[in-house]
Amino acid sequence: MGRLISHLFREFGSHCNEVAKAWNKFWFTPRDPYALCVIRCLVGWMAFYTILVWGIELEAFFAPQSYNSAAMIQDHFTNVEGPYALSFWTWVPTEWMYQVHYLSLGIAFCFMIGLFTRVTSVLTLIVLISYAYRARFANYGLDQIVTILTLYLCIGNSGEYLSVDRLIKRYRIAKGKIYAGLGLWKISRGPTATVATNIATRMMQFHYCVIYMAAGLGKLFGETWWDGTAMWRGLAISEYQTFDMTWMAYYPWATDFITHLTIAWEVAFAFLVWRPLTKNWMLLLGAGMHLGIGLMLGMWTFATCMIFGYLSFYEPEKVHAFLRYFRDLIFNSEQKMVEVVTSSAHSMNTAALKKTFDVTDRLVLVVDGSPPDFDQEQAGSIHADSVLPAISRLIMLDHDTKLFQKFDQAIQKTRIPFSCVSSLNQLQDAIEQSPDSIIIANLENFSDQEVQDYLGSILPLALKFYPSVTLLRSSQAHWLDKISTEDYQRILIQPCDGKDVLAELQRALHFYNDQFPDVNRQVPRSFFAQQQAPRETVPEPTSFQGPIDTVFE
Amino acid sequence: MNSTELPPLYADKPASVAPTRSWPKRLGFYALNAAIMFHLIAICAAPVSVSPASELEQSLWVSVSPYVQLLYQNNGFHFFAPNPEGAHTVIYTVAYEDGSTEQGKFPHRKIWPRLLYHRHLMLSESLASMEGERRERMIRDFAYQVCKDHEAQQVTLSLLRHEIAFRERIIAGGSLFDEDLYQEIPLGTFTWADLSATSSENSVATATK
């Protein structure tokens, strides 16, 4: 009996330990804030627009005597909702209303563009809450969701990307480098993944689950959601209608189906959105439903704002890759431009400013009168094919060498020693022989078991010193969710052509640099050992201060 | 793959904030966990406390309401629940000093942008859902605002309830706008003199509070 109890205790303890580990992993794994920053731009715009629209009838909604008088609102909060519904409008005299409104607009605008984001995010939250509580009876779902998203944007580092704050940082770094007489081709970020960002993202995700679950369960009280007529009733409210949807009365099966689908989706969302297989379907259905609300009921603002939050369910790298695709379509980042900066203050400031806005890193700055080891000719010859950071060997795993043939020529241009292997065993041998190699693994034609072996055993080995580019079929991507690799190891690249592989390799290197800036300083060692000097005479990593440098914040 | 299987480089870089080392860090970690738990419970409390709710749910709501109310997270999210119902419009007739009259309503389709239209729609819907003294106060506030907007001497308000037409009615040749679907509920007649006097009293009362 005693043994049984002790066994049960041990099992229970082990289970609790597993739960704690899962909890910690869920909440405290650092996350890159890119997706949160995109949400900030979108929600910031919505907050700004909402406040802007309030301004059209500011006095009618916010004056002490208006559609809802201040006395009535105050009485409502004191006696019904509770006394903690605070709004700065309570203390704003009538003659200061417009000044306060313009200030609020300014704050929301700064939040949208990411200026002093840490401060303006909190201020925007205060503004939104104040407007919402003062005009309590003119609120609807839009005010709720904007406030919810803004709250979480205050917690995460939502000003790290796509922000004026970022541009200011870039300018300071560029100026510092140029004034120090150093050239510059890329301003890279330091580590950006934070626990706070992850907590904010997770809370956003969880809140969405609560919203949809509450909406779904609330509907289950109504008989029209059971008999299938609810959707027709929604469409038949002429006060909401954007279009005349009366014709839907002749297709009862359609409105019945949408009614049942809505309920099923809302109740299932909280369970299925976490599963890789169903996540996209859940979000796609949700987006469809919200767009339908926008189209039929004219609630575009609410509908789009709900969809903005869906970005939190995607890995920041995927959001980044998606937007980068469009960025690259607009800005051709293939050609590098080299600009020699003279020692005059005007030239250096102008160059720093140019580099600040050079988000695709096309501009290579070379400072005139730079250190003696500076090789002007080398700098002048920089072009797309030679900007791959320092690596000693590149090993490619390609089952049928099709991909290898595709970009063999492109790799040759990089002048990096290169070899191709066709099996996992060969790859493992190659890594053991040359541990400081970069691996490009094309797993498109490998079996699921081999993909699992690669991700579970070889990838960690390959990632020991350098990032790795892994090409997977979309259908294989679920393996990444099954194994417990950390986010920073998930350099997932979907099938792409040879040109993209180079770009993705670069991206992987930069991502790696961001995650391990200290380790990264060792990266040039072998490269310079090979290119310039014997290994024994290689300077300490921290002393590498080439005139053309990647800067870490 | 467990972190223990990783090469030393990765094993040295924990993916999570573990409650290890110094006690202030450990304390901070536990506090952070408690805060997360509290927030999760709080955001669940609002929807579950929507009637009908058990005593447990209600007491949970009472416990966390200051927090969620302060952050405007006190929403039930019962959109179009339990059933989508008919909409309400406030209709008014204003009388001017010269004896002329004018009729109007809100919300109306000319209100632009659409977001502002929805603000007005929410006002009329809120009025329809209210009862008692607060309803009376809201009606007076509406009357005051309409009079002020039109610079009128008197206003008569009504609430127009528009019931939803069933599918069968449409198939039988009916319309969403059939007259029998509308029901007008008189709200009262108010003079500007009376409203402005009340307004002054309210302002004084608010200032005193």
GROMACS .gro file of N, CA and C in nm, chain A residues 23-24 28-30 49-50 54 56-57 60 65-69 71 74 76 81-82 84-85 133 137-140 142-144 147-148 152 195 206-207 214-215 218-219 222-225 229-230 232-233 237-241 246 249-250 252 255-256 297-298 455 460 463-464 484-486 488-489 516 519, chain B residues 1 6-7 9-10 13 15-17 29 32-33 36-37 39-40 43-44 47 52 66 69-85 87 89 106 109 113-123 126 130 134 137-138 141-142 144-145 148 162 164-167 170-171 176-177 199 206:
model
  441
   23TRP      N    1   0.369   2.493  -1.906
   23TRP     CA    2   0.323   2.628  -1.872
   23TRP      C    3   0.436   2.729  -1.898
   24ASN      N    4   0.553   2.695  -1.848
   24ASN     CA    5   0.666   2.786  -1.865
   24ASN      C    6   0.700   2.806  -2.012
   28PHE      N    7   0.669   3.170  -2.122
   28PHE     CA    8   0.798   3.237  -2.101
   28PHE      C    9   0.904   3.208  -2.206
   29THR      N   10   0.866   3.154  -2.319
   29THR     CA   11   0.962   3.140  -2.428
   29THR      C   12   0.972   3.274  -2.500
   30PRO      N   13   1.091   3.329  -2.508
   30PRO     CA   14   1.101   3.461  -2.574
   30PRO      C   15   1.046   3.458  -2.716
   49TYR      N   16  -0.844   5.641  -3.594
   49TYR     CA   17  -0.966   5.663  -3.672
   49TYR      C   18  -1.088   5.676  -3.580
   50THR      N   19  -1.093   5.590  -3.480
   50THR     CA   20  -1.206   5.594  -3.386
   50THR      C   21  -1.216   5.731  -3.317
   54TRP      N   22  -1.501   6.031  -3.343
   54TRP     CA   23  -1.565   6.094  -3.226
   54TRP      C   24  -1.565   6.247  -3.242
   56ILE      N   25  -1.610   6.433  -3.485
   56ILE     CA   26  -1.712   6.493  -3.573
   56ILE      C   27  -1.829   6.545  -3.490
   57GLU      N   28  -1.863   6.474  -3.385
   57GLU     CA   29  -1.972   6.521  -3.297
   57GLU      C   30  -1.923   6.518  -3.153
   60ALA      N   31  -2.162   6.658  -2.890
   60ALA     CA   32  -2.285   6.580  -2.876
   60ALA      C   33  -2.265   6.455  -2.791
   65GLN      N   34  -2.335   6.820  -2.087
   65GLN     CA   35  -2.475   6.796  -2.120
   65GLN      C   36  -2.480   6.756  -2.267
   66SER      N   37  -2.506   6.631  -2.292
   66SER     CA   38  -2.501   6.579  -2.430
   66SER      C   39  -2.600   6.463  -2.442
   67TYR      N   40  -2.582   6.378  -2.541
   67TYR     CA   41  -2.672   6.263  -2.555
   67TYR      C   42  -2.681   6.183  -2.425
   68ASN      N   43  -2.566   6.167  -2.362
   68ASN     CA   44  -2.563   6.106  -2.228
   68ASN      C   45  -2.491   6.204  -2.137
   69SER      N   46  -2.567   6.269  -2.053
   69SER     CA   47  -2.505   6.373  -1.968
   69SER      C   48  -2.404   6.309  -1.872
   71ALA      N   49  -2.372   6.366  -1.567
   71ALA     CA   50  -2.438   6.328  -1.441
   71ALA      C   51  -2.501   6.190  -1.454
   74GLN      N   52  -2.227   5.927  -1.467
   74GLN     CA   53  -2.167   5.910  -1.334
   74GLN      C   54  -2.260   5.828  -1.243
   76HIS      N   55  -2.480   5.617  -1.343
   76HIS     CA   56  -2.481   5.478  -1.393
   76HIS      C   57  -2.363   5.399  -1.337
   81GLU      N   58  -2.268   4.984  -1.281
   81GLU     CA   59  -2.148   4.911  -1.324
   81GLU      C   60  -2.040   4.904  -1.218
   82GLY      N   61  -2.020   5.014  -1.147
   82GLY     CA   62  -1.913   5.018  -1.049
   82GLY      C   63  -1.833   5.145  -1.061
   84TYR      N   64  -1.517   5.211  -1.070
   84TYR     CA   65  -1.380   5.212  -1.122
   84TYR      C   66  -1.373   5.242  -1.271
   85ALA      N   67  -1.485   5.277  -1.329
   85ALA     CA   68  -1.488   5.313  -1.472
   85ALA      C   69  -1.444   5.459  -1.484
  133TYR      N   70  -1.566   5.497  -2.182
  133TYR     CA   71  -1.650   5.510  -2.062
  133TYR      C   72  -1.737   5.635  -2.066
  137PHE      N   73  -2.284   5.449  -2.366
  137PHE     CA   74  -2.402   5.392  -2.433
  137PHE      C   75  -2.395   5.405  -2.585
  138ALA      N   76  -2.281   5.451  -2.634
  138ALA     CA   77  -2.262   5.454  -2.779
  138ALA      C   78  -2.151   5.357  -2.820
  139ASN      N   79  -2.111   5.273  -2.725
  139ASN     CA   80  -2.004   5.175  -2.752
  139ASN      C   81  -2.058   5.051  -2.820
  140TYR      N   82  -1.970   4.982  -2.887
  140TYR     CA   83  -2.001   4.847  -2.931
  140TYR      C   84  -1.873   4.767  -2.945
  142LEU      N   85  -1.637   4.725  -3.140
  142LEU     CA   86  -1.513   4.788  -3.187
  142LEU      C   87  -1.433   4.844  -3.070
  143ASP      N   88  -1.501   4.919  -2.983
  143ASP     CA   89  -1.431   4.981  -2.870
  143ASP      C   90  -1.370   4.874  -2.780
  144GLN      N   91  -1.442   4.765  -2.766
  144GLN     CA   92  -1.393   4.658  -2.679
  144GLN      C   93  -1.266   4.595  -2.736
  147THR      N   94  -0.953   4.826  -2.741
  147THR     CA   95  -0.894   4.841  -2.608
  147THR      C   96  -0.820   4.714  -2.565
  148ILE      N   97  -0.880   4.602  -2.594
  148ILE     CA   98  -0.815   4.475  -2.558
  148ILE      C   99  -0.678   4.463  -2.627
  152TYR      N  100  -0.265   4.476  -2.467
  152TYR     CA  101  -0.156   4.379  -2.484
  152TYR      C  102  -0.038   4.438  -2.560
  195VAL      N  103   1.039   3.787  -2.341
  195VAL     CA  104   0.933   3.714  -2.272
  195VAL      C  105   0.807   3.800  -2.267
  206PHE      N  106  -0.530   3.405  -2.600
  206PHE     CA  107  -0.624   3.352  -2.501
  206PHE      C  108  -0.751   3.437  -2.498
  207HIS      N  109  -0.735   3.568  -2.506
  207HIS     CA  110  -0.851   3.657  -2.500
  207HIS      C  111  -0.944   3.632  -2.620
  214ALA      N  112  -1.737   3.290  -2.536
  214ALA     CA  113  -1.849   3.361  -2.473
  214ALA      C  114  -1.957   3.393  -2.576
  215ALA      N  115  -1.913   3.435  -2.693
  215ALA     CA  116  -2.010   3.468  -2.798
  215ALA      C  117  -2.088   3.343  -2.838
  218GLY      N  118  -2.316   3.221  -2.541
  218GLY     CA  119  -2.427   3.316  -2.525
  218GLY      C  120  -2.536   3.291  -2.629
  219LYS      N  121  -2.495   3.260  -2.748
  219LYS     CA  122  -2.591   3.235  -2.856
  219LYS      C  123  -2.672   3.107  -2.831
  222GLY      N  124  -3.028   3.117  -2.723
  222GLY     CA  125  -3.134   3.163  -2.812
  222GLY      C  126  -3.185   3.053  -2.903
  223GLU      N  127  -3.316   3.043  -2.915
  223GLU     CA  128  -3.373   2.935  -2.997
  223GLU      C  129  -3.345   2.956  -3.145
  224THR      N  130  -3.326   3.082  -3.187
  224THR     CA  131  -3.304   3.106  -3.330
  224THR      C  132  -3.169   3.054  -3.377
  225TRP      N  133  -3.075   3.043  -3.282
  225TRP     CA  134  -2.945   2.986  -3.319
  225TRP      C  135  -2.954   2.834  -3.331
  229THR      N  136  -3.261   3.016  -3.783
  229THR     CA  137  -3.311   3.141  -3.841
  229THR      C  138  -3.232   3.264  -3.797
  230ALA      N  139  -3.138   3.245  -3.707
  230ALA     CA  140  -3.067   3.360  -3.651
  230ALA      C  141  -2.998   3.443  -3.759
  232TRP      N  142  -3.068   3.472  -4.073
  232TRP     CA  143  -3.167   3.548  -4.149
  232TRP      C  144  -3.210   3.671  -4.070
  233ARG      N  145  -3.236   3.652  -3.941
  233ARG     CA  146  -3.279   3.764  -3.858
  233ARG      C  147  -3.173   3.875  -3.856
  237ILE      N  148  -3.230   4.282  -4.035
  237ILE     CA  149  -3.241   4.406  -3.957
  237ILE      C  150  -3.201   4.520  -4.051
  238SER      N  151  -3.299   4.590  -4.099
  238SER     CA  152  -3.271   4.690  -4.203
  238SER      C  153  -3.182   4.802  -4.151
  239GLU      N  154  -3.187   4.828  -4.021
  239GLU     CA  155  -3.105   4.936  -3.965
  239GLU      C  156  -2.956   4.904  -3.973
  240TYR      N  157  -2.923   4.777  -3.983
  240TYR     CA  158  -2.782   4.737  -3.994
  240TYR      C  159  -2.739   4.719  -4.139
  241GLN      N  160  -2.835   4.692  -4.224
  241GLN     CA  161  -2.803   4.647  -4.360
  241GLN      C  162  -2.719   4.749  -4.439
  246THR      N  163  -3.269   4.071  -4.874
  246THR     CA  164  -3.399   4.005  -4.865
  246THR      C  165  -3.405   3.876  -4.947
  249ALA      N  166  -3.406   3.514  -4.819
  249ALA     CA  167  -3.525   3.445  -4.765
  249ALA      C  168  -3.562   3.326  -4.853
  250TYR      N  169  -3.525   3.333  -4.979
  250TYR     CA  170  -3.559   3.224  -5.072
  250TYR      C  171  -3.459   3.109  -5.065
  252PRO      N  172  -3.339   2.935  -4.764
  252PRO     CA  173  -3.330   2.913  -4.618
  252PRO      C  174  -3.217   2.819  -4.579
  255THR      N  175  -2.897   3.030  -4.511
  255THR     CA  176  -2.890   3.102  -4.383
  255THR      C  177  -2.886   3.004  -4.265
  256ASP      N  178  -2.956   2.892  -4.280
  256ASP     CA  179  -2.951   2.790  -4.174
  256ASP      C  180  -2.808   2.737  -4.158
  297LEU      N  181  -2.339   4.402  -4.261
  297LEU     CA  182  -2.389   4.490  -4.155
  297LEU      C  183  -2.316   4.624  -4.150
  298GLY      N  184  -2.220   4.642  -4.237
  298GLY     CA  185  -2.151   4.770  -4.243
  298GLY      C  186  -2.055   4.795  -4.128
  455LEU      N  187   1.515   1.679  -3.807
  455LEU     CA  188   1.480   1.786  -3.714
  455LEU      C  189   1.521   1.752  -3.572
  460PRO      N  190   1.995   2.012  -3.466
  460PRO     CA  191   2.066   2.072  -3.352
  460PRO      C  192   2.217   2.071  -3.371
  463LEU      N  193   2.305   2.338  -3.613
  463LEU     CA  194   2.285   2.472  -3.559
  463LEU      C  195   2.388   2.508  -3.453
  464LYS      N  196   2.481   2.417  -3.430
  464LYS     CA  197   2.574   2.442  -3.320
  464LYS      C  198   2.651   2.573  -3.341
  484SER      N  199   0.992   1.936  -2.987
  484SER     CA  200   0.994   2.051  -2.898
  484SER      C  201   1.118   2.137  -2.921
  485THR      N  202   1.143   2.174  -3.044
  485THR     CA  203   1.251   2.270  -3.069
  485THR      C  204   1.204   2.406  -3.022
  486GLU      N  205   1.298   2.490  -2.987
  486GLU     CA  206   1.261   2.625  -2.944
  486GLU      C  207   1.241   2.710  -3.068
  488TYR      N  208   1.377   2.976  -3.168
  488TYR     CA  209   1.492   3.028  -3.240
  488TYR      C  210   1.558   2.923  -3.328
  489GLN      N  211   1.517   2.796  -3.311
  489GLN     CA  212   1.572   2.694  -3.399
  489GLN      C  213   1.485   2.671  -3.520
  516PHE      N  214   2.195   3.527  -3.124
  516PHE     CA  215   2.322   3.495  -3.056
  516PHE      C  216   2.431   3.594  -3.096
  519VAL      N  217   2.778   3.484  -2.974
  519VAL     CA  218   2.833   3.371  -3.047
  519VAL      C  219   2.872   3.414  -3.188
  554MET      N  220   1.261   1.677  -2.893
  554MET     CA  221   1.397   1.705  -2.852
  554MET      C  222   1.397   1.784  -2.721
  559LEU      N  223   2.043   1.889  -2.633
  559LEU     CA  224   2.101   1.988  -2.722
  559LEU      C  225   2.249   2.003  -2.697
  560PRO      N  226   2.322   2.055  -2.794
  560PRO     CA  227   2.462   2.085  -2.771
  560PRO      C  228   2.475   2.188  -2.658
  562LEU      N  229   2.590   2.475  -2.624
  562LEU     CA  230   2.557   2.614  -2.654
  562LEU      C  231   2.409   2.641  -2.627
  563TYR      N  232   2.326   2.547  -2.667
  563TYR     CA  233   2.182   2.566  -2.653
  563TYR      C  234   2.134   2.532  -2.513
  566LYS      N  235   2.145   2.814  -2.294
  566LYS     CA  236   2.054   2.926  -2.321
  566LYS      C  237   1.911   2.880  -2.296
  568ALA      N  238   1.523   2.845  -2.268
  568ALA     CA  239   1.416   2.905  -2.344
  568ALA      C  240   1.314   2.968  -2.254
  569SER      N  241   1.319   2.936  -2.129
  569SER     CA  242   1.217   2.990  -2.040
  569SER      C  243   1.282   3.055  -1.919
  570VAL      N  244   1.201   3.138  -1.857
  570VAL     CA  245   1.248   3.202  -1.735
  570VAL      C  246   1.224   3.105  -1.622
  582PHE      N  247   0.932   3.582  -1.031
  582PHE     CA  248   0.877   3.483  -1.123
  582PHE      C  249   0.742   3.432  -1.075
  585LEU      N  250   0.486   3.703  -1.121
  585LEU     CA  251   0.447   3.714  -1.262
  585LEU      C  252   0.345   3.606  -1.298
  586ASN      N  253   0.372   3.486  -1.249
  586ASN     CA  254   0.278   3.376  -1.274
  586ASN      C  255   0.141   3.405  -1.212
  589ILE      N  256  -0.039   3.661  -1.417
  589ILE     CA  257  -0.096   3.603  -1.540
  589ILE      C  258  -0.224   3.526  -1.508
  590MET      N  259  -0.217   3.446  -1.403
  590MET     CA  260  -0.334   3.367  -1.363
  590MET      C  261  -0.451   3.458  -1.329
  592HIS      N  262  -0.506   3.762  -1.429
  592HIS     CA  263  -0.560   3.828  -1.549
  592HIS      C  264  -0.648   3.732  -1.628
  593LEU      N  265  -0.603   3.608  -1.642
  593LEU     CA  266  -0.682   3.510  -1.717
  593LEU      C  267  -0.818   3.487  -1.651
  596ILE      N  268  -1.044   3.804  -1.706
  596ILE     CA  269  -1.107   3.823  -1.838
  596ILE      C  270  -1.213   3.715  -1.865
  597CYS      N  271  -1.205   3.605  -1.791
  597CYS     CA  272  -1.311   3.504  -1.805
  597CYS      C  273  -1.431   3.541  -1.719
  600PRO      N  274  -1.749   3.751  -1.900
  600PRO     CA  275  -1.848   3.678  -1.978
  600PRO      C  276  -1.930   3.577  -1.896
  605PRO      N  277  -2.791   3.421  -1.705
  605PRO     CA  278  -2.794   3.367  -1.570
  605PRO      C  279  -2.655   3.324  -1.522
  619PRO      N  280  -1.312   4.545  -0.998
  619PRO     CA  281  -1.234   4.670  -1.001
  619PRO      C  282  -1.122   4.666  -1.107
  622GLN      N  283  -1.274   4.649  -1.468
  622GLN     CA  284  -1.344   4.774  -1.499
  622GLN      C  285  -1.244   4.885  -1.527
  623LEU      N  286  -1.141   4.890  -1.449
  623LEU     CA  287  -1.038   4.992  -1.469
  623LEU      C  288  -0.978   4.983  -1.608
  624LEU      N  289  -0.961   4.861  -1.658
  624LEU     CA  290  -0.898   4.839  -1.788
  624LEU      C  291  -0.999   4.824  -1.902
  625TYR      N  292  -1.126   4.843  -1.871
  625TYR     CA  293  -1.233   4.827  -1.969
  625TYR      C  294  -1.229   4.688  -2.033
  626GLN      N  295  -1.212   4.590  -1.947
  626GLN     CA  296  -1.216   4.451  -1.993
  626GLN      C  297  -1.344   4.384  -1.944
  627ASN      N  298  -1.440   4.465  -1.903
  627ASN     CA  299  -1.562   4.410  -1.842
  627ASN      C  300  -1.671   4.389  -1.947
  628ASN      N  301  -1.637   4.317  -2.051
  628ASN     CA  302  -1.734   4.296  -2.158
  628ASN      C  303  -1.779   4.151  -2.162
  629GLY      N  304  -1.906   4.133  -2.189
  629GLY     CA  305  -1.962   3.997  -2.190
  629GLY      C  306  -1.947   3.927  -2.322
  630PHE      N  307  -1.926   4.003  -2.428
  630PHE     CA  308  -1.906   3.948  -2.564
  630PHE      C  309  -2.024   3.864  -2.613
  631HIS      N  310  -2.143   3.892  -2.565
  631HIS     CA  311  -2.259   3.816  -2.612
  631HIS      C  312  -2.318   3.886  -2.735
  632PHE      N  313  -2.241   3.887  -2.842
  632PHE     CA  314  -2.284   3.955  -2.963
  632PHE      C  315  -2.404   3.881  -3.025
  633PHE      N  316  -2.507   3.956  -3.059
  633PHE     CA  317  -2.628   3.901  -3.121
  633PHE      C  318  -2.682   3.781  -3.041
  634ALA      N  319  -2.672   3.789  -2.910
  634ALA     CA  320  -2.719   3.678  -2.826
  634ALA      C  321  -2.820   3.732  -2.725
  635PRO      N  322  -2.916   3.654  -2.680
  635PRO     CA  323  -2.939   3.516  -2.725
  635PRO      C  324  -2.996   3.508  -2.867
  636ASN      N  325  -3.071   3.610  -2.910
  636ASN     CA  326  -3.124   3.608  -3.047
  636ASN      C  327  -3.106   3.746  -3.111
  637PRO      N  328  -3.084   3.750  -3.240
  637PRO     CA  329  -3.084   3.882  -3.306
  637PRO      C  330  -3.226   3.940  -3.298
  638GLU      N  331  -3.235   4.061  -3.247
  638GLU     CA  332  -3.366   4.122  -3.227
  638GLU      C  333  -3.382   4.242  -3.318
  640ALA      N  334  -3.447   4.632  -3.439
  640ALA     CA  335  -3.370   4.751  -3.404
  640ALA      C  336  -3.462   4.866  -3.362
  642THR      N  337  -3.516   5.301  -3.335
  642THR     CA  338  -3.478   5.433  -3.385
  642THR      C  339  -3.549   5.537  -3.299
  659PHE      N  340  -3.285   5.950  -3.541
  659PHE     CA  341  -3.149   5.896  -3.540
  659PHE      C  342  -3.152   5.753  -3.488
  662ARG      N  343  -2.960   5.724  -4.234
  662ARG     CA  344  -2.859   5.681  -4.331
  662ARG      C  345  -2.764   5.791  -4.374
  666PRO      N  346  -1.924   5.917  -4.121
  666PRO     CA  347  -1.899   5.781  -4.170
  666PRO      C  348  -1.984   5.676  -4.095
  667ARG      N  349  -1.973   5.556  -4.144
  667ARG     CA  350  -2.055   5.447  -4.093
  667ARG      C  351  -2.034   5.426  -3.943
  668LEU      N  352  -1.913   5.448  -3.897
  668LEU     CA  353  -1.884   5.431  -3.755
  668LEU      C  354  -1.971   5.525  -3.671
  669LEU      N  355  -1.988   5.647  -3.719
  669LEU     CA  356  -2.070   5.743  -3.646
  669LEU      C  357  -2.217   5.700  -3.648
  670TYR      N  358  -2.259   5.644  -3.759
  670TYR     CA  359  -2.395   5.589  -3.770
  670TYR      C  360  -2.417   5.484  -3.661
  671HIS      N  361  -2.319   5.397  -3.645
  671HIS     CA  362  -2.332   5.291  -3.544
  671HIS      C  363  -2.333   5.348  -3.402
  672ARG      N  364  -2.261   5.458  -3.382
  672ARG     CA  365  -2.265   5.522  -3.249
  672ARG      C  366  -2.408   5.565  -3.217
  673HIS      N  367  -2.474   5.625  -3.315
  673HIS     CA  368  -2.612   5.670  -3.293
  673HIS      C  369  -2.707   5.550  -3.276
  674LEU      N  370  -2.679   5.447  -3.352
  674LEU     CA  371  -2.763   5.326  -3.341
  674LEU      C  372  -2.751   5.267  -3.200
  675MET      N  373  -2.629   5.268  -3.148
  675MET     CA  374  -2.609   5.215  -3.013
  675MET      C  375  -2.683   5.299  -2.909
  676LEU      N  376  -2.690   5.429  -2.933
  676LEU     CA  377  -2.763   5.516  -2.840
  676LEU      C  378  -2.910   5.474  -2.832
  679SER      N  379  -2.943   5.138  -2.667
  679SER     CA  380  -2.923   5.146  -2.522
  679SER      C  381  -3.049   5.197  -2.454
  683MET      N  382  -3.309   5.009  -2.158
  683MET     CA  383  -3.305   5.067  -2.022
  683MET      C  384  -3.443   5.072  -1.958
  687ARG      N  385  -3.312   5.580  -1.490
  687ARG     CA  386  -3.202   5.605  -1.585
  687ARG      C  387  -3.257   5.625  -1.725
  690ARG      N  388  -3.384   5.971  -1.751
  690ARG     CA  389  -3.274   6.069  -1.762
  690ARG      C  390  -3.216   6.067  -1.902
  691MET      N  391  -3.206   5.947  -1.957
  691MET     CA  392  -3.150   5.939  -2.092
  691MET      C  393  -3.244   6.005  -2.193
  694ASP      N  394  -3.188   6.365  -2.175
  694ASP     CA  395  -3.060   6.401  -2.238
  694ASP      C  396  -3.074   6.402  -2.390
  695PHE      N  397  -3.145   6.304  -2.442
  695PHE     CA  398  -3.166   6.300  -2.588
  695PHE      C  399  -3.244   6.424  -2.631
  697TYR      N  400  -3.264   6.710  -2.485
  697TYR     CA  401  -3.179   6.828  -2.473
  697TYR      C  402  -3.088   6.841  -2.596
  698GLN      N  403  -3.026   6.729  -2.633
  698GLN     CA  404  -2.932   6.733  -2.744
  698GLN      C  405  -3.003   6.764  -2.876
  701LYS      N  406  -3.097   7.125  -2.878
  701LYS     CA  407  -2.976   7.208  -2.894
  701LYS      C  408  -2.930   7.206  -3.040
  715HIS      N  409  -3.860   4.839  -3.463
  715HIS     CA  410  -3.878   4.775  -3.593
  715HIS      C  411  -3.857   4.625  -3.577
  717ILE      N  412  -3.835   4.227  -3.676
  717ILE     CA  413  -3.775   4.157  -3.791
  717ILE      C  414  -3.883   4.079  -3.867
  718ALA      N  415  -3.880   4.091  -3.997
  718ALA     CA  416  -3.976   4.016  -4.079
  718ALA      C  417  -3.927   3.872  -4.094
  719PHE      N  418  -4.018   3.778  -4.075
  719PHE     CA  419  -3.982   3.638  -4.094
  719PHE      C  420  -3.964   3.608  -4.244
  720ARG      N  421  -3.894   3.501  -4.271
  720ARG     CA  422  -3.871   3.462  -4.412
  720ARG      C  423  -4.004   3.436  -4.483
  723ILE      N  424  -4.158   3.740  -4.636
  723ILE     CA  425  -4.092   3.786  -4.759
  723ILE      C  426  -4.136   3.699  -4.877
  724ILE      N  427  -4.137   3.566  -4.854
  724ILE     CA  428  -4.174   3.473  -4.961
  724ILE      C  429  -4.320   3.497  -5.002
  729LEU      N  430  -3.954   4.397  -4.559
  729LEU     CA  431  -3.892   4.424  -4.428
  729LEU      C  432  -3.952   4.549  -4.366
  730PHE      N  433  -4.016   4.631  -4.451
  730PHE     CA  434  -4.063   4.761  -4.404
  730PHE      C  435  -4.216   4.770  -4.396
  752SER      N  436  -3.065   7.098  -1.700
  752SER     CA  437  -2.924   7.083  -1.735
  752SER      C  438  -2.836   7.159  -1.638
  759THR      N  439  -2.324   6.767  -1.065
  759THR     CA  440  -2.203   6.696  -1.107
  759THR      C  441  -2.079   6.763  -1.048
   0.00000   0.00000   0.00000
